[in-house]
Short mmCIF file of C-alpha atoms and ligand atoms in Angstrom, two decimals:
data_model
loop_
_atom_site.label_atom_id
_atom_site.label_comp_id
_atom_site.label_asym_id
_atom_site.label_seq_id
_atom_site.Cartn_x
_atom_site.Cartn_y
_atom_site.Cartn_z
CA UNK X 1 0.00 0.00 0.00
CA UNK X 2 1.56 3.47 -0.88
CA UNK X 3 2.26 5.54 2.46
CA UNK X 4 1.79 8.69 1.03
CA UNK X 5 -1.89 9.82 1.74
CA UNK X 6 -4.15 10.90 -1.02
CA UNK X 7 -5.22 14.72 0.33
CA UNK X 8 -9.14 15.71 0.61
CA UNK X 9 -11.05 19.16 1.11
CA UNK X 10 -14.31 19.20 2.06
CA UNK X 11 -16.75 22.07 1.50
CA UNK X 12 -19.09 22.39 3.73
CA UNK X 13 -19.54 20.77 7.14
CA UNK X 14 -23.18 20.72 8.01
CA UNK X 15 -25.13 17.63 9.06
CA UNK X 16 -23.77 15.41 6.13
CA UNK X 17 -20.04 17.16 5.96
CA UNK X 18 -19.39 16.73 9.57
CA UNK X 19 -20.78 12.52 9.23
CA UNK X 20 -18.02 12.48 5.92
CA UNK X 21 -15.46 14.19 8.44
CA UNK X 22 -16.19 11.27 11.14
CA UNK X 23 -16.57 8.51 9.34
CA UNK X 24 -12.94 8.98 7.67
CA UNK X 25 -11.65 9.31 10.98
CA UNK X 26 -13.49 6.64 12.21
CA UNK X 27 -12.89 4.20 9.22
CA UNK X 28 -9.80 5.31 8.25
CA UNK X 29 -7.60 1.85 8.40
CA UNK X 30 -10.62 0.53 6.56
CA UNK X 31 -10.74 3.21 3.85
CA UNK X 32 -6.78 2.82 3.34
CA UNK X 33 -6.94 -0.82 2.56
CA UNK X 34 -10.57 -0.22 -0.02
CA UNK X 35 -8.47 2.35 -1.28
CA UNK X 36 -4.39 1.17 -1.65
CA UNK X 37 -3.48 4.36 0.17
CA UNK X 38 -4.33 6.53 3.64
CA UNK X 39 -6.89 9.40 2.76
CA UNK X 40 -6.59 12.41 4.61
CA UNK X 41 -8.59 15.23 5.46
CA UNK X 42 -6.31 18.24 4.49
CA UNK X 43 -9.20 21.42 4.99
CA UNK X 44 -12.19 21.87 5.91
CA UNK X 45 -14.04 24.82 4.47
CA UNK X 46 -17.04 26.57 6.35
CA UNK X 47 -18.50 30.22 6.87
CA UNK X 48 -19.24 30.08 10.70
CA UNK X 49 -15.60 28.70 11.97
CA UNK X 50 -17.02 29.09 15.39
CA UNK X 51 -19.81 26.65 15.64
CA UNK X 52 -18.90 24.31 17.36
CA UNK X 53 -18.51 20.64 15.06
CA UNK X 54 -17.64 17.43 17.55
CA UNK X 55 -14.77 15.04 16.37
CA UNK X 56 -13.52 17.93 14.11
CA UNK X 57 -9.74 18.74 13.91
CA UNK X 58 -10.03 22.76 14.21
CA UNK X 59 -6.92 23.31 12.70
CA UNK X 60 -8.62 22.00 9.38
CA UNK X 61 -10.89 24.80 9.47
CA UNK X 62 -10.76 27.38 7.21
CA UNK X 63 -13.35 30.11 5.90
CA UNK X 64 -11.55 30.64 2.71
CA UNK X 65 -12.77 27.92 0.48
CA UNK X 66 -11.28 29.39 -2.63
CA UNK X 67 -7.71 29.06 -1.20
CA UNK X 68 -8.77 25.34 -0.24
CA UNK X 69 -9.44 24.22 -3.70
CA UNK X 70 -6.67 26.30 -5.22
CA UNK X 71 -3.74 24.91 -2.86
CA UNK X 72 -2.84 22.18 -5.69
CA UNK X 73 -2.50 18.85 -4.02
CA UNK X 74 -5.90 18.16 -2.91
CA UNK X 75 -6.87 15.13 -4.89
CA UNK X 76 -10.46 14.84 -4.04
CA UNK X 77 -12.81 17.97 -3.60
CA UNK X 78 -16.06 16.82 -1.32
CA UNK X 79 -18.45 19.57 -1.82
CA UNK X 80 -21.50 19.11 0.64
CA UNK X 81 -22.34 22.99 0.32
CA UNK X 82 -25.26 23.13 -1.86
CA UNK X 83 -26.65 25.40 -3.94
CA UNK X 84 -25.58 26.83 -7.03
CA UNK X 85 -23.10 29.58 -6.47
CA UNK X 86 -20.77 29.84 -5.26
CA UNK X 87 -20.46 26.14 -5.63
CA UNK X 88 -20.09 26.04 -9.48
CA UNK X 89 -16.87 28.49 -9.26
CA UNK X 90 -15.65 26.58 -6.63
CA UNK X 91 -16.08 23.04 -8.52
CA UNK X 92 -14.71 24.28 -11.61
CA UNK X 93 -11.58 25.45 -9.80
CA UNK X 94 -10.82 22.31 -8.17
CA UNK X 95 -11.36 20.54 -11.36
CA UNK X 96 -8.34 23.06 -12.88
CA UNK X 97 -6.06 22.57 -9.81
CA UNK X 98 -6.49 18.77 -10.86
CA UNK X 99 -8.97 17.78 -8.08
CA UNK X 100 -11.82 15.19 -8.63
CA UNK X 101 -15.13 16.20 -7.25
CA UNK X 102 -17.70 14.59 -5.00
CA UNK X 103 -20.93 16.39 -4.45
CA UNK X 104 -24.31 15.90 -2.91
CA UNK X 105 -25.72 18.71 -4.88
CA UNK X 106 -28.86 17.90 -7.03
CA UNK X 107 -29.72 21.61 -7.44
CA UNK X 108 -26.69 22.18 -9.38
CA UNK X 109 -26.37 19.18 -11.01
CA UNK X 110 -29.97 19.19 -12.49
CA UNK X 111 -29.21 23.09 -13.95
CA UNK X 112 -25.79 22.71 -14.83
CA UNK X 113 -24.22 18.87 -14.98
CA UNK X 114 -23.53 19.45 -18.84
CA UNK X 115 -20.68 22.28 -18.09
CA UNK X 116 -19.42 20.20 -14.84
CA UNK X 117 -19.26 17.13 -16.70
CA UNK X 118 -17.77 18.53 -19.78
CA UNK X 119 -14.85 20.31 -17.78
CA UNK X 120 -14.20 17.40 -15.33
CA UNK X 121 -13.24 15.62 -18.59
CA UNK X 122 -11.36 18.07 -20.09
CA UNK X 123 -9.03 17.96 -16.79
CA UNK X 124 -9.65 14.61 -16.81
CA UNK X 125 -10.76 13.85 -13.46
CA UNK X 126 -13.75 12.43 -11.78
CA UNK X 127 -17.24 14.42 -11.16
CA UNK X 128 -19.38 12.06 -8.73
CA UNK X 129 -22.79 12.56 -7.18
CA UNK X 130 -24.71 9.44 -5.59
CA UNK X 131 -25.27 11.48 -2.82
CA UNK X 132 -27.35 13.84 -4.84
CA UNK X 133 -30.45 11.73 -5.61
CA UNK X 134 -32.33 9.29 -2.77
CA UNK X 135 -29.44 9.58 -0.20
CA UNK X 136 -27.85 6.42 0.94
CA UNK X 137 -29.63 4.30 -1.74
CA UNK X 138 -27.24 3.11 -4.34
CA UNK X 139 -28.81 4.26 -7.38
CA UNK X 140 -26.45 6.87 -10.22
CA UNK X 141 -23.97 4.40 -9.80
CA UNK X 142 -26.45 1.10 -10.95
CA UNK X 143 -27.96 3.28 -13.43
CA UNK X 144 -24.51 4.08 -15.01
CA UNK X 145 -22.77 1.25 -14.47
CA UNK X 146 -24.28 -2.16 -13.70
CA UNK X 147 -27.57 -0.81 -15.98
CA UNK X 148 -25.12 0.38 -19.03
CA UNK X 149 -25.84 -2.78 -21.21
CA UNK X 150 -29.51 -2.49 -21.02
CA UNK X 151 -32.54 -0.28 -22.03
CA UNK X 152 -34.06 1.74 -19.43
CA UNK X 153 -37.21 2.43 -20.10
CA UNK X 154 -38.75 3.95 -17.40
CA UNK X 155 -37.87 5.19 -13.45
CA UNK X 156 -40.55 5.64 -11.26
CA UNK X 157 -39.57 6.73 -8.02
CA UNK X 158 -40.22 8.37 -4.24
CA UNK X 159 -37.63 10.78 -4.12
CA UNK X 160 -38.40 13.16 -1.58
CA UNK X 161 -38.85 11.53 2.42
CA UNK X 162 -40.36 15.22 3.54
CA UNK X 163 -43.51 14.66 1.37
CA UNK X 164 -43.67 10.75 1.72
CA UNK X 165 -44.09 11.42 5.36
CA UNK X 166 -46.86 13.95 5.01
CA UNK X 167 -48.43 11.75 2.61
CA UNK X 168 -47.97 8.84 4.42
CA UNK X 169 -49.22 10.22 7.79
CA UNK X 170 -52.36 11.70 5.81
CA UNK X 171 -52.96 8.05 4.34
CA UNK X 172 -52.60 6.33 7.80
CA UNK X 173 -54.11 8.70 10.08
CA UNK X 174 -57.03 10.66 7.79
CA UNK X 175 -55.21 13.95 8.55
CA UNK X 176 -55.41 16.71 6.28
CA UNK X 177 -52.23 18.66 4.35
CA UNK X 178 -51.54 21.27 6.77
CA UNK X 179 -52.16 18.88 10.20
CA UNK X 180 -49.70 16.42 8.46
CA UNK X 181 -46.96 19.03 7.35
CA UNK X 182 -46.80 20.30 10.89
CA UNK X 183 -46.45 16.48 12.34
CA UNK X 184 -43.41 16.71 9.66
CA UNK X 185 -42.09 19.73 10.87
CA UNK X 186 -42.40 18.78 14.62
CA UNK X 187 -40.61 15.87 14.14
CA UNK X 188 -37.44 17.28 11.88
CA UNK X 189 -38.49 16.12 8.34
CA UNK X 190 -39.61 19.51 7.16
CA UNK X 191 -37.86 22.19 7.17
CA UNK X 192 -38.74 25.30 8.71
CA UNK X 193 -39.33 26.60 4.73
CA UNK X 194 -40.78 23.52 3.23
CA UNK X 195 -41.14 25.22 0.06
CA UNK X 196 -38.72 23.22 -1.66
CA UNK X 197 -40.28 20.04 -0.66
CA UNK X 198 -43.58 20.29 -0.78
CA UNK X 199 -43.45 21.95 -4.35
CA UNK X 200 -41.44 19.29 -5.78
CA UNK X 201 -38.38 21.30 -6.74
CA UNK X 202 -36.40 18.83 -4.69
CA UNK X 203 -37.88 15.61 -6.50
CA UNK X 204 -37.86 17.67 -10.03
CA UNK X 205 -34.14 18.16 -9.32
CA UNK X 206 -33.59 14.42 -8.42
CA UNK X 207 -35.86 14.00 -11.83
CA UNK X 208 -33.62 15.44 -13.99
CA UNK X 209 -30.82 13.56 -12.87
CA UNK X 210 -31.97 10.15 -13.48
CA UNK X 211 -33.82 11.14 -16.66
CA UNK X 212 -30.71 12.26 -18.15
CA UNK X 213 -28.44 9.34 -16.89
CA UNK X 214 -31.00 6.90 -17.20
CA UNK X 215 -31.66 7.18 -21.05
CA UNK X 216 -28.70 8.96 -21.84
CA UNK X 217 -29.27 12.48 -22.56
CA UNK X 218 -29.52 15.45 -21.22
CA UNK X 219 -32.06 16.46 -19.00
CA UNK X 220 -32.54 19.63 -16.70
CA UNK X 221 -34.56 20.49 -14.00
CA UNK X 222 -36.55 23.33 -16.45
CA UNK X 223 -37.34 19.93 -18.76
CA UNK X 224 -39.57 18.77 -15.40
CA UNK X 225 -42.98 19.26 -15.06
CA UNK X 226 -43.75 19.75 -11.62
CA UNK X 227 -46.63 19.93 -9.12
CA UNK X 228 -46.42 19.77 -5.36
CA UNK X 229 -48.52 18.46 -2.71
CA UNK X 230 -49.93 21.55 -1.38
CA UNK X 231 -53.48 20.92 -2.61
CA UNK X 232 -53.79 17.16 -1.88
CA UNK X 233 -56.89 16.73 0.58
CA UNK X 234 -58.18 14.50 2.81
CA UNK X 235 -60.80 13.64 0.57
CA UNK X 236 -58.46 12.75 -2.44
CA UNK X 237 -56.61 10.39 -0.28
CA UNK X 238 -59.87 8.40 0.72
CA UNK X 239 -60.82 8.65 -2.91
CA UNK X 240 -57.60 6.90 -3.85
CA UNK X 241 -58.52 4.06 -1.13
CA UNK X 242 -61.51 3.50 -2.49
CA UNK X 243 -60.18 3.12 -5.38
CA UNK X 244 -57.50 0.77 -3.69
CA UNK X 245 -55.08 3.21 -4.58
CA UNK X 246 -52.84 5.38 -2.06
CA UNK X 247 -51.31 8.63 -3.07
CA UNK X 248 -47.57 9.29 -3.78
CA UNK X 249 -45.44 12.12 -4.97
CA UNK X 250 -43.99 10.59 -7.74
CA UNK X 251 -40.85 11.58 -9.87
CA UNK X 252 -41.37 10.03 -13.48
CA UNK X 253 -39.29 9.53 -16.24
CA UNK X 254 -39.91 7.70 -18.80
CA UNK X 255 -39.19 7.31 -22.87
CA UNK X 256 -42.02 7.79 -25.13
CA UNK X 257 -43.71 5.13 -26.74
CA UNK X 258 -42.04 5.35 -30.18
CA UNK X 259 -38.61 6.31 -28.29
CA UNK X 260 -37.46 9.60 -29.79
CA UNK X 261 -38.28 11.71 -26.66
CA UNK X 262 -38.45 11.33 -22.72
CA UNK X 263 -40.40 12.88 -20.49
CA UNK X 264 -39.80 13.99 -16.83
CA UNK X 265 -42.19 15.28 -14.17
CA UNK X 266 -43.51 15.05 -10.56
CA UNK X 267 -46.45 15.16 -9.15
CA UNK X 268 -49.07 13.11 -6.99
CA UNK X 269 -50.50 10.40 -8.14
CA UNK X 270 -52.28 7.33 -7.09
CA UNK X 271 -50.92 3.90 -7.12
CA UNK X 272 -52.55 0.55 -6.32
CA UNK X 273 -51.38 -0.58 -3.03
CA UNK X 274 -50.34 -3.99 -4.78
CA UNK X 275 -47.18 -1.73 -6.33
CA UNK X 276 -44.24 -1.96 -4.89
CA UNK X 277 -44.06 1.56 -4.19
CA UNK X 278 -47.15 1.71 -1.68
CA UNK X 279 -45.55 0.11 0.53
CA UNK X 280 -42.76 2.93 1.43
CA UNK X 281 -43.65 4.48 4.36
CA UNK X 282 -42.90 7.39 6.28
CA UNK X 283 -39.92 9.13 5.11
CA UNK X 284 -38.26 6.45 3.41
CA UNK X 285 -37.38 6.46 -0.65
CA UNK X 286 -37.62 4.33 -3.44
CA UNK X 287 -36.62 3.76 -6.74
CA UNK X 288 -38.58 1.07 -9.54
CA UNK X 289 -36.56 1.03 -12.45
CA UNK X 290 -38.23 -0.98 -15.50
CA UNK X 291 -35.80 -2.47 -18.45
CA UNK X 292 -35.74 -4.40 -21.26
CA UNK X 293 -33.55 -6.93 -20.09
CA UNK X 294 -33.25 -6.43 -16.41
CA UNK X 295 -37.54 -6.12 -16.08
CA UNK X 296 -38.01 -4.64 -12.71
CA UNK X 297 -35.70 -3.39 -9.76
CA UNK X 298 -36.81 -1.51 -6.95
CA UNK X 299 -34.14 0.60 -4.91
CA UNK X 300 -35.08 1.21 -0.84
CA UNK X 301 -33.67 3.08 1.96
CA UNK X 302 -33.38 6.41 3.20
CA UNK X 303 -33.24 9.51 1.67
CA UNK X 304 -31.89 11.88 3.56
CA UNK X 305 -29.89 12.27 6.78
CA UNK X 306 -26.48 12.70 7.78
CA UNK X 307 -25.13 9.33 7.88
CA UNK X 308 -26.90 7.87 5.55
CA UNK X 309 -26.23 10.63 2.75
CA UNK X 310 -22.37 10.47 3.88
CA UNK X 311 -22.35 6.80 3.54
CA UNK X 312 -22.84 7.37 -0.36
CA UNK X 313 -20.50 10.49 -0.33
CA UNK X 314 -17.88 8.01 1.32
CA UNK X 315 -18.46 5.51 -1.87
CA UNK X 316 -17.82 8.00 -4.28
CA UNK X 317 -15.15 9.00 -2.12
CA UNK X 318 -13.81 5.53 -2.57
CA UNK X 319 -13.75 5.65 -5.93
CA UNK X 320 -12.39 9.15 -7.05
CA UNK X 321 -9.51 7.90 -4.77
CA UNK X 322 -8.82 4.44 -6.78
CA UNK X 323 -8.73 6.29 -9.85
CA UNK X 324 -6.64 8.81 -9.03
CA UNK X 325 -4.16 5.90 -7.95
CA UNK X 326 -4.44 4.39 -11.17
CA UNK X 327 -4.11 7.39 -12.70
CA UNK X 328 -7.45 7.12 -14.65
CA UNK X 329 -11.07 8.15 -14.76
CA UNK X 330 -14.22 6.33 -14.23
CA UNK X 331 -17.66 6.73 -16.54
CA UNK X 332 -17.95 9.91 -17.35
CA UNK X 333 -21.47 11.90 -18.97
CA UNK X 334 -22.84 9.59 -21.64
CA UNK X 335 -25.18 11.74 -23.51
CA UNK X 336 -25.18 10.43 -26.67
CA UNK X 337 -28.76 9.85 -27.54
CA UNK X 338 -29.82 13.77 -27.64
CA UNK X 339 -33.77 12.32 -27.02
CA UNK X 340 -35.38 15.93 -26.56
CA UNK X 341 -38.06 16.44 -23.65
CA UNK X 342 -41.86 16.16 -25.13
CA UNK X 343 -43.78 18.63 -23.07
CA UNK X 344 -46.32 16.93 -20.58
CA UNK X 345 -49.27 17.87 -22.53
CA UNK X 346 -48.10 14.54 -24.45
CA UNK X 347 -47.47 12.21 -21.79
CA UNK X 348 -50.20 9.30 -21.68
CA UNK X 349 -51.30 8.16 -18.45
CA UNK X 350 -54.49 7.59 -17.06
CA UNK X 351 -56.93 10.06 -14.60
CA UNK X 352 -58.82 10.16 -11.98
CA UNK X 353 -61.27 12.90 -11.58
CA UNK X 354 -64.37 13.86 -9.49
CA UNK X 355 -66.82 15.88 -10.88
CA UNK X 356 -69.91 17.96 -8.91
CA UNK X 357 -73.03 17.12 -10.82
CA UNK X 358 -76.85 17.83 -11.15
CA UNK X 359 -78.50 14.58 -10.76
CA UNK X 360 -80.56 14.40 -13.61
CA UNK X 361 -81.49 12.52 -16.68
CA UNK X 362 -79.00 12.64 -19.36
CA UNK X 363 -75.84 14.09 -16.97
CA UNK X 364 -74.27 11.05 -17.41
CA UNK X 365 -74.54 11.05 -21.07
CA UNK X 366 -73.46 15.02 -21.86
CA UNK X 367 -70.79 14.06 -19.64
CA UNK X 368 -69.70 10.87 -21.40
CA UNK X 369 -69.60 12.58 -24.42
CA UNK X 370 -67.57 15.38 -23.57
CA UNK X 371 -64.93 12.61 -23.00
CA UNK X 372 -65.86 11.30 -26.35
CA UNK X 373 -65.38 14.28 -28.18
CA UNK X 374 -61.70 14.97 -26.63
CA UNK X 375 -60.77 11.17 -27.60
CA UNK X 376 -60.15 10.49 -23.74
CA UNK X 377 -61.65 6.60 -23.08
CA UNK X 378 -63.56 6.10 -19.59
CA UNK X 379 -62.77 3.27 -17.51
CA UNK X 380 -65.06 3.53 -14.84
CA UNK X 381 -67.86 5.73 -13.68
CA UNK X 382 -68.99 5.47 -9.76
CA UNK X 383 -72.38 7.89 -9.02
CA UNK X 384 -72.45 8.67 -5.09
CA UNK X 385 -74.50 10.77 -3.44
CA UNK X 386 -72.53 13.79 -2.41
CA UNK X 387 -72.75 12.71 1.62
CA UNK X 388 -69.94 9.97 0.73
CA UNK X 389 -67.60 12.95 -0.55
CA UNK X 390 -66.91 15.84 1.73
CA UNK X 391 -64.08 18.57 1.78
CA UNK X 392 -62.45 18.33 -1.31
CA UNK X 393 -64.44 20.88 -3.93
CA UNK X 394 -61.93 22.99 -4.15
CA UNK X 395 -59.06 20.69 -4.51
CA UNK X 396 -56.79 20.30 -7.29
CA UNK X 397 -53.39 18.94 -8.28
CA UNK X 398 -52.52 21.98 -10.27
CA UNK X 399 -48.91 23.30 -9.83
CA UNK X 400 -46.75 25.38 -11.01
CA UNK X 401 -46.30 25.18 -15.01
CA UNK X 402 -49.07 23.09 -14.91
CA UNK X 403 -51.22 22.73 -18.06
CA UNK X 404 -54.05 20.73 -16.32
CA UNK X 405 -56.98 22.77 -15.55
CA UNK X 406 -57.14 23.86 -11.69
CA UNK X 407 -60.12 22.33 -10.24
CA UNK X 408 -62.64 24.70 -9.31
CA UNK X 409 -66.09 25.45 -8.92
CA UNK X 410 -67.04 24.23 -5.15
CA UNK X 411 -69.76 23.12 -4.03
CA UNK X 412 -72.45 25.25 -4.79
CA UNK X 413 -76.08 24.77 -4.11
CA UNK X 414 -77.96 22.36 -6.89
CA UNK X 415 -74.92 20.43 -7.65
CA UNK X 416 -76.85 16.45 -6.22
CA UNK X 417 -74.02 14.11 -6.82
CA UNK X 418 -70.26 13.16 -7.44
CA UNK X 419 -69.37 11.45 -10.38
CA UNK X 420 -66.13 9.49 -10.17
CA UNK X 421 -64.32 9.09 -13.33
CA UNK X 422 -61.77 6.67 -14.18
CA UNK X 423 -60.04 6.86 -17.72
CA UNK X 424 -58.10 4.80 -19.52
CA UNK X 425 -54.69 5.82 -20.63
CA UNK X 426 -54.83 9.40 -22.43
CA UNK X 427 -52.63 12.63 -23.20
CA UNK X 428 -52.56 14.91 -20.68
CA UNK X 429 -53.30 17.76 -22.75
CA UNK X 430 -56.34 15.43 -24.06
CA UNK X 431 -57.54 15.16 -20.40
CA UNK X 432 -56.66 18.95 -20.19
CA UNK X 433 -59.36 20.06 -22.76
CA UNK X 434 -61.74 17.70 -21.58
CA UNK X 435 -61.60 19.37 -18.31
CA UNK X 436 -61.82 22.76 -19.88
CA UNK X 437 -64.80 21.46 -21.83
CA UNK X 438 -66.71 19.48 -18.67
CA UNK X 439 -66.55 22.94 -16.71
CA UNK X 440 -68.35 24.40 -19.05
CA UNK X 441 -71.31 22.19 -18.75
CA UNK X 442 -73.93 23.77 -16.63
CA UNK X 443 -74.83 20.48 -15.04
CA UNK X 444 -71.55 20.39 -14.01
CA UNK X 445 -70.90 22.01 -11.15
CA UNK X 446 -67.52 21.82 -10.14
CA UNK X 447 -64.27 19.64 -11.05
CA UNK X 448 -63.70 18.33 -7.45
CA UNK X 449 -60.40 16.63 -7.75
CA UNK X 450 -58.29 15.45 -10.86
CA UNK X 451 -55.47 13.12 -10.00
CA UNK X 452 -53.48 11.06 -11.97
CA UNK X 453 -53.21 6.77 -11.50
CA UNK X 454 -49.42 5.82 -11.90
CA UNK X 455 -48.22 2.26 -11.73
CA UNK X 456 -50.21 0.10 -13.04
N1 LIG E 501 -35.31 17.27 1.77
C1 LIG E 501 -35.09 16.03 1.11
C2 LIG E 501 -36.13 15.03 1.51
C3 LIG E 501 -33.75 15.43 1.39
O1 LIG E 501 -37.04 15.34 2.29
O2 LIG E 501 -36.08 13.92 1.01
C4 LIG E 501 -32.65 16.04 0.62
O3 LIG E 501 -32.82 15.90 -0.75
#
């Protein structure tokens, strides 16, 4: 084993930076023999040098992270910083002072891993991220690697453990949005600004990252069409169990059915509870990954968290250190396949949608034909009187960017009954117009709920 120790900077030390920091204390005999050499932790780079950060060596720290990634003979750059800038700059800099990189940073990644990909090669060293998308749970490096003989077709995955938990705890318990998002803030999931979460510009950024490894193109976080959970009710969770369905926030990605485009998006959806990916609970993640060959492989674990998230910084720790003993790269960006991103007005899935009606001869009927007209096939129909369906007249699943119609209407007086409608698989901008069209009906009194049915 060579004595001389490969050198490492880490940026940042937060909840996952001061886990990295431990564990290659901790494990470092272990990590020397994995590796063929000692790593050690040369600087530490943070903006409040006084907090206080157990197990740390102070004379690591240093406030100047510029200087850090500039010295020269750091060999691996862990950036657990976030964010875009000043991160980029500081990425980019290591990469010219001959540094590989190891980040857990999906935001910049999903806007930018075309120019950080593109200039890690040209100083040929390593960019890694498995830390960036479902935490601890092995899953850029199986997509990249042990996947890279087969034909992804589709990832369907939980990707955020902030909005499984609210979900979760409104599936179990009957709670509503806002009851359920405190439960997640009281117990640490949610952050004091959930925004991020609960809009889905966390799971849009994950998105983006396995759509573009996962068929080989590029794929940003602007490509992802995203609604959040805000508007998810009581009532459209005990619609989904009816249904025998629960509700998920799901990051999608999939190719289109004559395979010149992907698609990427994220929002709720119900699944049966006989999918695999019902079953995740609480904050947990998941990934179901569908291919040719392979069929279909579900990725568990946790998603976030200090330990967990450093565990996969450590791997790709790991590995930027072999290579740069063998003086060689791993995989770098394959993007090769250029597949554009078809706007979501033409992905096909299918719908679930409640609709306030008159109860009155020929309802039914106009209503059957509006569905007709648009080219959008019903399933199912369910009539119930409107005592079974409380609370949820105003709800919608309409985010930002989203071209589905906002549910609206309420419950005014006159409107007798709730129509449940169950479609077979349709465009979205199909199901759009037919919304468009069905509110326009007078005996139509409101759009109560339109969610979409994943998995099946
Ligand atoms: N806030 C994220 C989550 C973890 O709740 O899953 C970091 O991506």
């Amino acid at each position: 084993m060579r004595t001389r120790p490969l050198k490492v900077a880490l940026l940042g030390c937060g909840v996952v930076g001061s886990e990295v920091a431990r564990i290659m204390t901790t494990h470092a005999d272990d990590l020397a023999a994995r590796i063929g050499a000692p790593v050690e932790l040369a600087g530490i780079a943070v903006r409040r040098p006084d907090r206080v950060r157990r197990g740390v060596p102070a004379e690591l720290i240093t406030t100047d992270a510029t200087a850090l990634v500039k010295r020269g003979d750091i060999d691996v750059v862990v950036e657990v910083i976030g964010g875009i800038e000043p991160v980029r700059t500081l990425i980019t800099t290591a990469f010219e002072h001959g540094a590989s990189v190891v980040s857990a940073n999906k935001a910049l990644l999903a806007a930018d891993g075309a120019t950080l990909h593109a200039a890690a090669a040209e100083h040929g060293v390593d960019l890694y991220y498995e830390a960036a998308v479902a935490g601890a749970i092995p899953l850029i490096r199986p997509l990249r690697e042990s996947l890279a003989g087969d034909k992804v077709n589709r990832v369907l995955g939980i990707v955020n453990g902030t909005t499984n938990f609210i979900l979760d705890r409104m599936d179990s318990t009957g709670a509503g949005y806002s009851e359920a998002l405190d439960e997640a803030t009281a117990l640490g999931y949610a952050e004091a600004d959930p925004t991020a979460d609960v809009e889905g510009f966390d799971a849009a950024a994950k998105a983006a990252i396995l759509a573009g490894i996962a068929f080989h193109t590029r794929v940003t976080i602007g490509d992802v069409h995203r609604e959040g959970l805000t508007e998810v009710t009581a009532a459209d969770i005990a619609s989904a169990q009816q249904m025998g369905c629960t509700v998920k926030l799901l990051a999608i990605c999939e190719r289109s059915a004559n395979g010149q485009s992907v698609t990427a998006r994220v929002h709720p959806a119900m699944i049966p509870l006989t999918h695999p990916l019902a079953s995740v609970r609480e904050a947990y993640n998941a990934v179901f990954v569908e291919a040719d060959a392979a069929g279909q492989l579900m990725f568990y674990g946790p998603g976030a968290g200090g330990a967990p998230t450093a565990s996969a910084v450590l791997g790709d720790l790991v590995a930027a250190c072999r290579n740069k003993l063998a003086n060689t790269t791993g995989v770098g960006e394959s993007a090769y396949t250029q597949l554009p991103v078809s706007p979501m007005g033409e992905v096909v899935t299918r719908y679930h949608i409640n609709l306030d009606v008159a109860d009155k001869p020929g309802v039914l009927a106009q209503v059957a034909t509006v569905f007709a007209e648009h080219g959008v096939s019903i399933d199912t129909v369910r009539q119930q009187g409107k005592d079974h369906y409380s609370g949820a007249v105003d709800a919608s699943v309409e985010g930002a960017g989203s071209p589905m119609p906002k549910a609206r209407g309420g419950r005014r007086a006159g409107g007798d009954a709730i129509l449940v409608v169950v479609t077979h698989r349709a465009p979205d901008a199909a199901l759009s117009a037919t919304v468009e069209a069905l509110r326009k009906l007078d005996t139509v009194r409101g759009v109560a709920s339109i969610m979409r049915v994943e998995g099946e």
